Coordinates of C-alpha atoms in Angstrom, one line a residue:
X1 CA 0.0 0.0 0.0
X2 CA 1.5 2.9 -1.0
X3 CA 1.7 6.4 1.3
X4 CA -0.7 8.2 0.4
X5 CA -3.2 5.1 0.3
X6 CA -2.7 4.7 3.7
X7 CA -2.6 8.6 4.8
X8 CA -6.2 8.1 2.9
X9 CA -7.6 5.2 5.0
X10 CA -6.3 6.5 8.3
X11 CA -8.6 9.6 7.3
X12 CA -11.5 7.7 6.2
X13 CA -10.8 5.8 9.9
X14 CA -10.7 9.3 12.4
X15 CA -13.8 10.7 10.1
X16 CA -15.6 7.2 10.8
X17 CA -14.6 7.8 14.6
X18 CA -15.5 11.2 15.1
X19 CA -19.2 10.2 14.5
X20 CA -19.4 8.7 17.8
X21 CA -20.6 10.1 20.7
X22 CA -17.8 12.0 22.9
X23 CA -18.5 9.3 25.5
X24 CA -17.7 6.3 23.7
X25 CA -14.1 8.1 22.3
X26 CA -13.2 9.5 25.8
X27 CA -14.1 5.1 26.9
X28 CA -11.9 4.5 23.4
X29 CA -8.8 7.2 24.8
X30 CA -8.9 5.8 28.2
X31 CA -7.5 2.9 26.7
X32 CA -4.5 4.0 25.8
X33 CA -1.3 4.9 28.0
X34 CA -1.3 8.8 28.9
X35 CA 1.2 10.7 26.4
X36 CA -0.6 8.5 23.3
X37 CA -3.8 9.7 24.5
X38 CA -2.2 13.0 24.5
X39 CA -1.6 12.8 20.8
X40 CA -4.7 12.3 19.8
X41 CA -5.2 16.2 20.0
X42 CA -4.0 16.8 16.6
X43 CA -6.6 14.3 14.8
X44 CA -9.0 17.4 14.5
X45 CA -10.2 20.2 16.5
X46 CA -12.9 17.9 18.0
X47 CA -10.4 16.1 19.6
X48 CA -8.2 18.6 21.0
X49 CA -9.3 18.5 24.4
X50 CA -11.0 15.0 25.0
X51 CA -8.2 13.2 25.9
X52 CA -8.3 15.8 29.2
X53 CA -10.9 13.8 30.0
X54 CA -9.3 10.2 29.8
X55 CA -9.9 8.7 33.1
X56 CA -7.1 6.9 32.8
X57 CA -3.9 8.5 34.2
X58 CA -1.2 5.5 34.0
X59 CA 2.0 7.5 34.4
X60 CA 4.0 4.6 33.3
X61 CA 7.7 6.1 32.0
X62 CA 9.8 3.2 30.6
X63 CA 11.5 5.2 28.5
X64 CA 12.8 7.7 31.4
X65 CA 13.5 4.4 33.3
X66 CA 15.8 2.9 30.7
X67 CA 17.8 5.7 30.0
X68 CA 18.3 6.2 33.7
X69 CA 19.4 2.1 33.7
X70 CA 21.5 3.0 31.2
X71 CA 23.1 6.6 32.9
X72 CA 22.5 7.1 36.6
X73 CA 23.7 10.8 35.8
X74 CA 20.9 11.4 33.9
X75 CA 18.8 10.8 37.3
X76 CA 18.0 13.9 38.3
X77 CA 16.9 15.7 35.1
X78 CA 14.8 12.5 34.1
X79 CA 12.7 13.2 37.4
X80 CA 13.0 16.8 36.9
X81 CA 10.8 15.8 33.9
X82 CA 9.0 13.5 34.9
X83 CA 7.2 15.9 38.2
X84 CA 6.6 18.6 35.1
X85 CA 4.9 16.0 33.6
X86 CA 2.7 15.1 35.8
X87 CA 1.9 18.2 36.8
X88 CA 1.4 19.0 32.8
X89 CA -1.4 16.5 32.6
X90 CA -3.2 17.2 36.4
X91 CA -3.3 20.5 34.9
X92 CA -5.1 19.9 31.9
X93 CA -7.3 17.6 32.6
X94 CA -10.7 18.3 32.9
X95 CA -12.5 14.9 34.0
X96 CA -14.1 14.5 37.0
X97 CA -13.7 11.4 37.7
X98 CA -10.8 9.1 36.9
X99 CA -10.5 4.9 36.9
X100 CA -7.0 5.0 37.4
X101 CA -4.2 6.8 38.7
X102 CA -0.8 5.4 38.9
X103 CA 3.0 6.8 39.4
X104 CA 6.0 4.7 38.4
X105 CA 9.0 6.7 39.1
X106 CA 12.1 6.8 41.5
X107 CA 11.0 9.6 43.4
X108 CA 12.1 10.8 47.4
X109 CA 10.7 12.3 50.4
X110 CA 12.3 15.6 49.2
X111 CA 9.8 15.7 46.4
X112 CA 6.6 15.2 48.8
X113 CA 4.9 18.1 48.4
X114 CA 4.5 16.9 44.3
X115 CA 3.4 13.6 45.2
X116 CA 0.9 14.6 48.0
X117 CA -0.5 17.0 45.9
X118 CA -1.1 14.4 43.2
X119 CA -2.5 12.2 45.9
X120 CA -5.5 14.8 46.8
X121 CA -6.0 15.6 43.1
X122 CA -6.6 11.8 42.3
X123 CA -8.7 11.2 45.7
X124 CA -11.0 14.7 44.5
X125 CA -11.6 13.1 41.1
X126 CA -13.0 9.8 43.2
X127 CA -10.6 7.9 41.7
X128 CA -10.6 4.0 42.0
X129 CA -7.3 2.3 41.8
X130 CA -4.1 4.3 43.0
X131 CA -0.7 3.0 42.8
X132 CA 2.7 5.1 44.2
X133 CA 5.6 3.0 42.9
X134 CA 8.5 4.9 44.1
X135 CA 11.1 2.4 43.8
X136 CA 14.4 2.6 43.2
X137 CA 15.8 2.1 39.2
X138 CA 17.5 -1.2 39.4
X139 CA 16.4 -2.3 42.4
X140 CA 17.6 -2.0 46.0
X141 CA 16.2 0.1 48.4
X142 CA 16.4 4.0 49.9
X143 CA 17.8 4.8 53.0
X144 CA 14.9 5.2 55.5
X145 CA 14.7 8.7 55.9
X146 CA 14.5 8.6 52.2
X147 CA 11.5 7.4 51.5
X148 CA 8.3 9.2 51.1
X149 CA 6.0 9.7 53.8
X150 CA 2.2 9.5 53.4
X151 CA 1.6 12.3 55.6
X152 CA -0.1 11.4 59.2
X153 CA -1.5 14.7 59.7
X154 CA -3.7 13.6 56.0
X155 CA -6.0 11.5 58.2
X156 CA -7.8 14.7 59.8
X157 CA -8.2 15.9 56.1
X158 CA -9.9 12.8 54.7
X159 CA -12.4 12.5 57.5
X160 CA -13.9 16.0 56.0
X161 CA -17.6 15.0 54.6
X162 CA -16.5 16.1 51.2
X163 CA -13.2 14.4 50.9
X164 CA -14.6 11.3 52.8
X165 CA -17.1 10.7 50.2
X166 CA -14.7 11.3 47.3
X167 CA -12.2 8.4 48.9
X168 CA -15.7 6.2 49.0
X169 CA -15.0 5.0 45.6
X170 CA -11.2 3.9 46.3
X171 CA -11.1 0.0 45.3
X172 CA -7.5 -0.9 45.1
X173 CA -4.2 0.8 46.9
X174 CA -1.0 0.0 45.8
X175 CA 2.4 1.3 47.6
X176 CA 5.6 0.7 46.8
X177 CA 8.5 2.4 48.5
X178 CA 6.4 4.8 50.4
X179 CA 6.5 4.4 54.7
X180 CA 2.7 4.5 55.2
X181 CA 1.8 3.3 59.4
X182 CA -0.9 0.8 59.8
X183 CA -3.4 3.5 61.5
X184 CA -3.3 5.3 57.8
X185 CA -4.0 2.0 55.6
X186 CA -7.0 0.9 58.4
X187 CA -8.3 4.4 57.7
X188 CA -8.7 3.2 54.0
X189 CA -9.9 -0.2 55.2
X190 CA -13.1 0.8 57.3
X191 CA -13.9 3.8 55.3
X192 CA -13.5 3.0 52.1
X193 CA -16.7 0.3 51.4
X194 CA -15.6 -0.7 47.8
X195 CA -11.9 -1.5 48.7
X196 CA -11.0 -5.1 48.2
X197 CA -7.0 -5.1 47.1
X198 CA -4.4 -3.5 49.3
X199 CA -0.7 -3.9 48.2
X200 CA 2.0 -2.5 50.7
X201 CA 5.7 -3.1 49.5
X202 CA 9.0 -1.8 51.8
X203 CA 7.0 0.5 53.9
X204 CA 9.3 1.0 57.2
X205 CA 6.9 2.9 59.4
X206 CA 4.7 -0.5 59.4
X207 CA 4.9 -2.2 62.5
X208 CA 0.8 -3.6 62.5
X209 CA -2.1 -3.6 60.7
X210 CA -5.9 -5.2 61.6
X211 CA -8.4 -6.2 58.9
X212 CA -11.5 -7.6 61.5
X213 CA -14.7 -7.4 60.7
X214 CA -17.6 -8.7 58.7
X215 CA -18.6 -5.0 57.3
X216 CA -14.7 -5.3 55.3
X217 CA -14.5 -6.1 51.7
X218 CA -10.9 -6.1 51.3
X219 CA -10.5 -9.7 49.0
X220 CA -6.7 -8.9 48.4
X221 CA -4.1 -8.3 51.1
X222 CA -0.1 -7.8 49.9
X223 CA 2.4 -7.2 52.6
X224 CA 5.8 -7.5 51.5
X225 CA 9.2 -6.6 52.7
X226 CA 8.2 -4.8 55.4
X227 CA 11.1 -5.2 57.6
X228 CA 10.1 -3.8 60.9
X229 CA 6.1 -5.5 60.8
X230 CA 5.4 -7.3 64.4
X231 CA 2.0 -8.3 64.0
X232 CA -0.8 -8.7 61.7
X233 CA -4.3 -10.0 62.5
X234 CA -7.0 -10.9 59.7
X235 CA -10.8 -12.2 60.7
X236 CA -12.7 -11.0 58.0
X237 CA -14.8 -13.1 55.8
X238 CA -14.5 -11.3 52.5
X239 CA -10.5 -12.0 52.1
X240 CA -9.6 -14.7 49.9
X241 CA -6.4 -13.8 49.3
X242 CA -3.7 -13.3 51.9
X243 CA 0.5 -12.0 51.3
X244 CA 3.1 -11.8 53.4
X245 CA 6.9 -11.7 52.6
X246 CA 9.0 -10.4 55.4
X247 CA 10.3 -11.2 58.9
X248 CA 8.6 -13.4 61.3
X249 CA 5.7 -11.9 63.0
X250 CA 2.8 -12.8 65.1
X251 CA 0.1 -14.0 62.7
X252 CA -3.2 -14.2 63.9
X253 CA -6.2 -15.5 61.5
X254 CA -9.9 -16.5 61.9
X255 CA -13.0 -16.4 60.0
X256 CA -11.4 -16.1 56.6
X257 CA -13.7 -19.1 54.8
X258 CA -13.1 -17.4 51.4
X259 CA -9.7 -17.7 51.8
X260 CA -8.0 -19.4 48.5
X261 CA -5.0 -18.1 47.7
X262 CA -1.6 -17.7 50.4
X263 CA 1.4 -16.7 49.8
X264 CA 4.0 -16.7 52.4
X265 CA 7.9 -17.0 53.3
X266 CA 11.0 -14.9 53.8
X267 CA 14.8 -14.6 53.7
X268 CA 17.6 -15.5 56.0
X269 CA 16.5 -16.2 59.4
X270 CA 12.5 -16.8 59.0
X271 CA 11.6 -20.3 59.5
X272 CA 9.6 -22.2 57.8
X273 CA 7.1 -24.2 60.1
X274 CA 6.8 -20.9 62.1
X275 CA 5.8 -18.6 58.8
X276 CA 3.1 -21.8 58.3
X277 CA 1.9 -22.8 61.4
X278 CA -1.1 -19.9 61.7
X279 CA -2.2 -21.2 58.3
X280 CA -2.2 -24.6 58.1
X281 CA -5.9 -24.9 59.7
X282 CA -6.8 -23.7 56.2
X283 CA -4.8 -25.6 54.2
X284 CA -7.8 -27.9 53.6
X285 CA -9.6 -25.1 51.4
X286 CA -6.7 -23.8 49.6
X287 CA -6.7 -23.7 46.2
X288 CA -3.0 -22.5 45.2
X289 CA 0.1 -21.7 47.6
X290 CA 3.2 -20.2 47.6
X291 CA 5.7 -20.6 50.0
X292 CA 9.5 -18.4 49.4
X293 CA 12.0 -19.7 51.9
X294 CA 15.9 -20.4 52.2
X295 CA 16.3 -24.1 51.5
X296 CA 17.9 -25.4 54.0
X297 CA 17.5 -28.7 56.9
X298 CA 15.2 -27.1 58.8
X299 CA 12.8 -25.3 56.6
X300 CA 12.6 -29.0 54.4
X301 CA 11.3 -30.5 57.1
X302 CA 7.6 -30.1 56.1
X303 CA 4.7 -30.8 58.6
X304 CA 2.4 -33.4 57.9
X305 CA -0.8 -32.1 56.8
X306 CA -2.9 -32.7 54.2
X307 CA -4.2 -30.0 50.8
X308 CA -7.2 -32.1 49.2
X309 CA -8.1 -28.9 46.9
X310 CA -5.5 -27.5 45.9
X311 CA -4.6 -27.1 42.4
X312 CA -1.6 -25.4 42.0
X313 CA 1.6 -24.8 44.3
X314 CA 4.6 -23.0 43.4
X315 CA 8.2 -23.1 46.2
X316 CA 10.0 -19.7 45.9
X317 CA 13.5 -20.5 47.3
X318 CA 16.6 -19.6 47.8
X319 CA 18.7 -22.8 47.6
X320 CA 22.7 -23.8 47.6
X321 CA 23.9 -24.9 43.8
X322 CA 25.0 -28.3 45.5
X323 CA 22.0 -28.7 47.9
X324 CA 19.4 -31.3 46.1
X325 CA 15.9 -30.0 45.4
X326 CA 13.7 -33.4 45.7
X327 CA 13.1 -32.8 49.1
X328 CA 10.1 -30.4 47.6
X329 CA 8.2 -33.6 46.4
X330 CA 6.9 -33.7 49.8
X331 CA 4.8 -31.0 50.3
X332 CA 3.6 -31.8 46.5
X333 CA 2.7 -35.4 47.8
X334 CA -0.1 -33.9 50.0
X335 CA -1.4 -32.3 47.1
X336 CA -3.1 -34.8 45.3
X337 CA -5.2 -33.5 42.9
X338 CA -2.0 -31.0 42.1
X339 CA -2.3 -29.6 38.7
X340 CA 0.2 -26.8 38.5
X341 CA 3.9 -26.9 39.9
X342 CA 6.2 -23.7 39.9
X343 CA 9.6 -23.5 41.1
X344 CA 10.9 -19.8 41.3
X345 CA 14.8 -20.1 42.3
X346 CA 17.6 -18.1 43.0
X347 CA 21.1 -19.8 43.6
X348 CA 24.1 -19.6 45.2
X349 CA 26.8 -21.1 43.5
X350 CA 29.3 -23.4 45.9
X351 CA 30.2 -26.6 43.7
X352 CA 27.9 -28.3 41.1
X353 CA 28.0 -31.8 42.9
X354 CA 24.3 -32.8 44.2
X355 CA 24.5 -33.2 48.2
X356 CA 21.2 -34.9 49.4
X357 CA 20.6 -35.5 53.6
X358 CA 18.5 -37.7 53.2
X359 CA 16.2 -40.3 50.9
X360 CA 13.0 -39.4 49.3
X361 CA 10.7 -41.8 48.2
X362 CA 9.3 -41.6 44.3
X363 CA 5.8 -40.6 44.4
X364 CA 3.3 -40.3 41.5
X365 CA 1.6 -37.4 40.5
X366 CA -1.1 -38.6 38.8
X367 CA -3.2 -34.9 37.9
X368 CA 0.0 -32.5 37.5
X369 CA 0.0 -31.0 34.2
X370 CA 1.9 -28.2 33.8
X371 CA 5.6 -27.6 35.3
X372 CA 7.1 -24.5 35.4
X373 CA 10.6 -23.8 36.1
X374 CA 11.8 -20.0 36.6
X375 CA 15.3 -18.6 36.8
X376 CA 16.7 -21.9 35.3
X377 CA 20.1 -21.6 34.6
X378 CA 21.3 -25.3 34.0
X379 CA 22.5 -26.4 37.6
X380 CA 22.6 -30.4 38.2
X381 CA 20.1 -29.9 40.6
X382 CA 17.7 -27.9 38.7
X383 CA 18.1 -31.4 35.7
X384 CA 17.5 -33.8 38.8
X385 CA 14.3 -32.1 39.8
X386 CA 12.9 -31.7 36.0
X387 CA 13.7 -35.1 35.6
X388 CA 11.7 -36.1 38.0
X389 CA 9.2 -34.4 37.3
X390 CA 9.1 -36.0 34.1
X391 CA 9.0 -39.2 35.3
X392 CA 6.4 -39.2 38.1
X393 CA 4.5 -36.9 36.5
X394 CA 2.3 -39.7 34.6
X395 CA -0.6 -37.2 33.1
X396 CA 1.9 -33.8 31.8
X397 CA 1.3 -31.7 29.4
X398 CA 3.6 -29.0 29.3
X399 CA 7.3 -28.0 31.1
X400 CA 7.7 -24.2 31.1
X401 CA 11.9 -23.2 31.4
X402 CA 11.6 -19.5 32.0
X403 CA 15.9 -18.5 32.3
X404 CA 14.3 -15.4 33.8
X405 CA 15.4 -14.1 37.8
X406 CA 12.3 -14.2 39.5
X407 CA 13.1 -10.9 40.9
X408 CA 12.9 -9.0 38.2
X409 CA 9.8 -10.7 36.3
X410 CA 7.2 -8.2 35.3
X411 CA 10.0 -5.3 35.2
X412 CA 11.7 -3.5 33.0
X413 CA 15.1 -5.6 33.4
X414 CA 13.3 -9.0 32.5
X415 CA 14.8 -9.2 29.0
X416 CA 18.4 -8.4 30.5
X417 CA 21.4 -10.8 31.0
X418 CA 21.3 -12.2 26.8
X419 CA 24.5 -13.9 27.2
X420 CA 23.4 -15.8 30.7
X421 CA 20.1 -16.7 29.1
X422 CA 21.3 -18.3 25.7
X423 CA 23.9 -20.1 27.7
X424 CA 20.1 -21.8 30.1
X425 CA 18.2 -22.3 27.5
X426 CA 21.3 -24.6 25.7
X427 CA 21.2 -26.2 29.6
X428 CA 17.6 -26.7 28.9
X429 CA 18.2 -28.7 25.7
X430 CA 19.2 -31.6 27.8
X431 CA 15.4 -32.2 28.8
X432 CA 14.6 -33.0 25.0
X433 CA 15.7 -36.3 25.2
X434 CA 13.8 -37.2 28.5
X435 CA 10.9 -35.6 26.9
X436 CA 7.8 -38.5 27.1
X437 CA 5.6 -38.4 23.7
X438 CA 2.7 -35.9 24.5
X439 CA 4.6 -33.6 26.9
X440 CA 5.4 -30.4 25.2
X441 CA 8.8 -28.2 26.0
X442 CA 8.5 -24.5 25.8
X443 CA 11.7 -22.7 26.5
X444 CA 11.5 -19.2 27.1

């Protein structure tokens, strides 16, 4: 098709478009990340101003991320660029209400005064999902005193008529790298009636946080990496999801007979039977599990208990290069009806020769039909385990080897690392052979 054919058709498609009704183009806009909905202003001079009233405002800037990755110098005036941005759009946008309002950008406590602003401008427009993810470029953390504080002093604000009725229609909260205390995220919980997901990621300034009560819909709770959380108590019969990566805390849970879906562990020095013990009286009704632990004797010495319903389990661990993983088959023998397996590992290399403690029976696994392994990188032990797999696994489908770190899937720096990856998935090759008729290998 030649130019000007196609500079025709795209005219024949904005003239078919701008017959519809504002409504249904402002729905159309609000599909589409913030600076393209920005660009649709020069269509035609009926759509100069309706992307101001996107509600929609996903300030995603992967671009400004990468060329930080790339040049940490290039920090500051990035963010310089990215506040004027923001502020840009807040000021030109004429909605009032919005779906959506999210930050992704490594931004301080120095720069509060922009990012509590934003905060009230979103709440005003009644917004219904808002996410603050502050972290770092690359990873790591800030210093303490670093991070950015929801303001305390908020709290007399919100519980104004008009701005309490505006926060009504709140029904997910996301932070990332922002210190928010547990008395600010139960003031979301009990007055905002439509919330049901709450994500809180490396916030220091929570030590505790309740969610009791029948009158709460939160479905979702996330807690993770809070380091200096003591205590968290859940009896609520909505939740049916549940969190928690961190330190060992006191754990208290009731009345949750929704509850699906757990996900629990820790690093160095959290213990595995003590990060389970509150939950096991639910294991019966769980449907999928995670548990993220260091692999070591202790933490593979798995209770006895029994998971008649759950379908699919995944071990997060962080395991020595020499230290066999078959010891896992255990806790996937109590799951019999066990359809999905995942293994998310990170290793430490110390020597490539397979040291098991001890002797695990074979077992078969007679409903498992997908197995996933992620952050492959070749190790014997990582062969031993698919192996296995392969062979008690009597109804499979489909092996997944995903070369990617599990701690950077769903980021930006996923698709880093070429070299490392080319070099697992020619690791991964050596499963073709063991490969039974029917099952199908998919490496990533």
């Amino acid at each position: 098709m030649s130019k000007r054919a196609r500079l025709e058709q795209d005219e024949i498609l904005v003239d078919w478009l701008s017959r519809l009704p504002d409504e249904i183009l402002v729905n159309i806009i609000s599909r589409l990340a913030v600076r393209e909905a920005a660009r649709t202003s020069v269509l035609s001079s009926r759509w100069k101003y309706l992307w101001t009233f996107t509600t929609c405002l996903n300030f995603s800037a992967l671009k400004m991320l990468w060329n930080v990755k790339k040049d940490p110098a290039t920090l500051e005036e990035e963010r310089y660029n990215y506040i004027n941005w923001v502020n840009d759009v807040l000021d030109s946008h004429m909605g009032l209400c919005i779906n959506e309002f999210r930050l992704c950008f490594e931004l301080r406590n120095s720069h509060g005064s922009f990012i509590t602003h934003w905060i009230f401008t979103a709440l005003a427009k009644k917004v219904q999902k808002l996410e603050l993810n502050l972290h770092p470029v690359g990873g790591g953390f800030w210093p303490p005193l670093e991070l950015y504080a929801f303001p305390l002093e908020c709290l007399k604000l919100f519980r104004s008529p008009r701005t309490l009725s505006n926060i009504k229609s709140l029904r997910s909260l996301c932070l990332d790298a922002v210190n928010v205390s547990g008395e600010v995220l139960e003031f979301f919980i009990y007055s905002c009636p439509l919330l049901d997901r709450l994500r809180v990621v490396f916030s220091l300034d929570l030590l505790s946080l309740k969610v009791v009560g029948s009158s709460v819909k939160l479905k979702y709770l996330d807690i993770c990496y809070c380091y200096f959380m003591e205590e968290v108590e859940i009896s609520a019969p909505s939740v049916r999801s549940f969190k928690y990566y961190g330190p060992e805390i006191k754990l208290r849970m009731e009345n949750v007979p929704q509850l699906l879906d757990i996900s629990i562990g820790g690093g160095y020095g959290v213990r595995m039977k003590h990060a389970i013990s509150p939950i096991m009286s639910y294991f019966h009704q769980l449907e999928t599990l995670e548990l993220g632990f260091v692999l070591n004797a202790e933490n593979m010495q798995f209770p006895q208990c029994e998971l008649p319903k759950l379908r699919h389990l995944t071990f997060n661990v962080l395991a020595f290069s020499s230290k066999s993983l078959l010891g896992l088959s255990c806790m996937m023998e109590a799951s019999t009806f066990l359809q999905k397996f995942t293994l998310k590992l990170q290793t430490v290399y110390v020597g490539s020769e397979i040291v098991s403690e001890r002797k695990f029976r074979d077992c078969l696994h007679q409903h498992l039909k997908v197995v996933e392994l992620i952050g492959f990188v070749g190790l014997p032990i990582e062969l031993e385990l698919a192996f296995y797999l392969l062979k008690s696994a009597t109804t499979l489908e489909k092996m997944i080897v995903d070369p990617t770190p599990p701690a950077v899937l769903g980021t930006p720096w996923e698709f880093e690392n070429y070299k490392k990856k080319q070099a697992a998935r020619s690791c991964a090759k050596e499963l073709e052979p063991k490969i039974p008729k029917g099952v199908e290998l998919v490496i990533l």
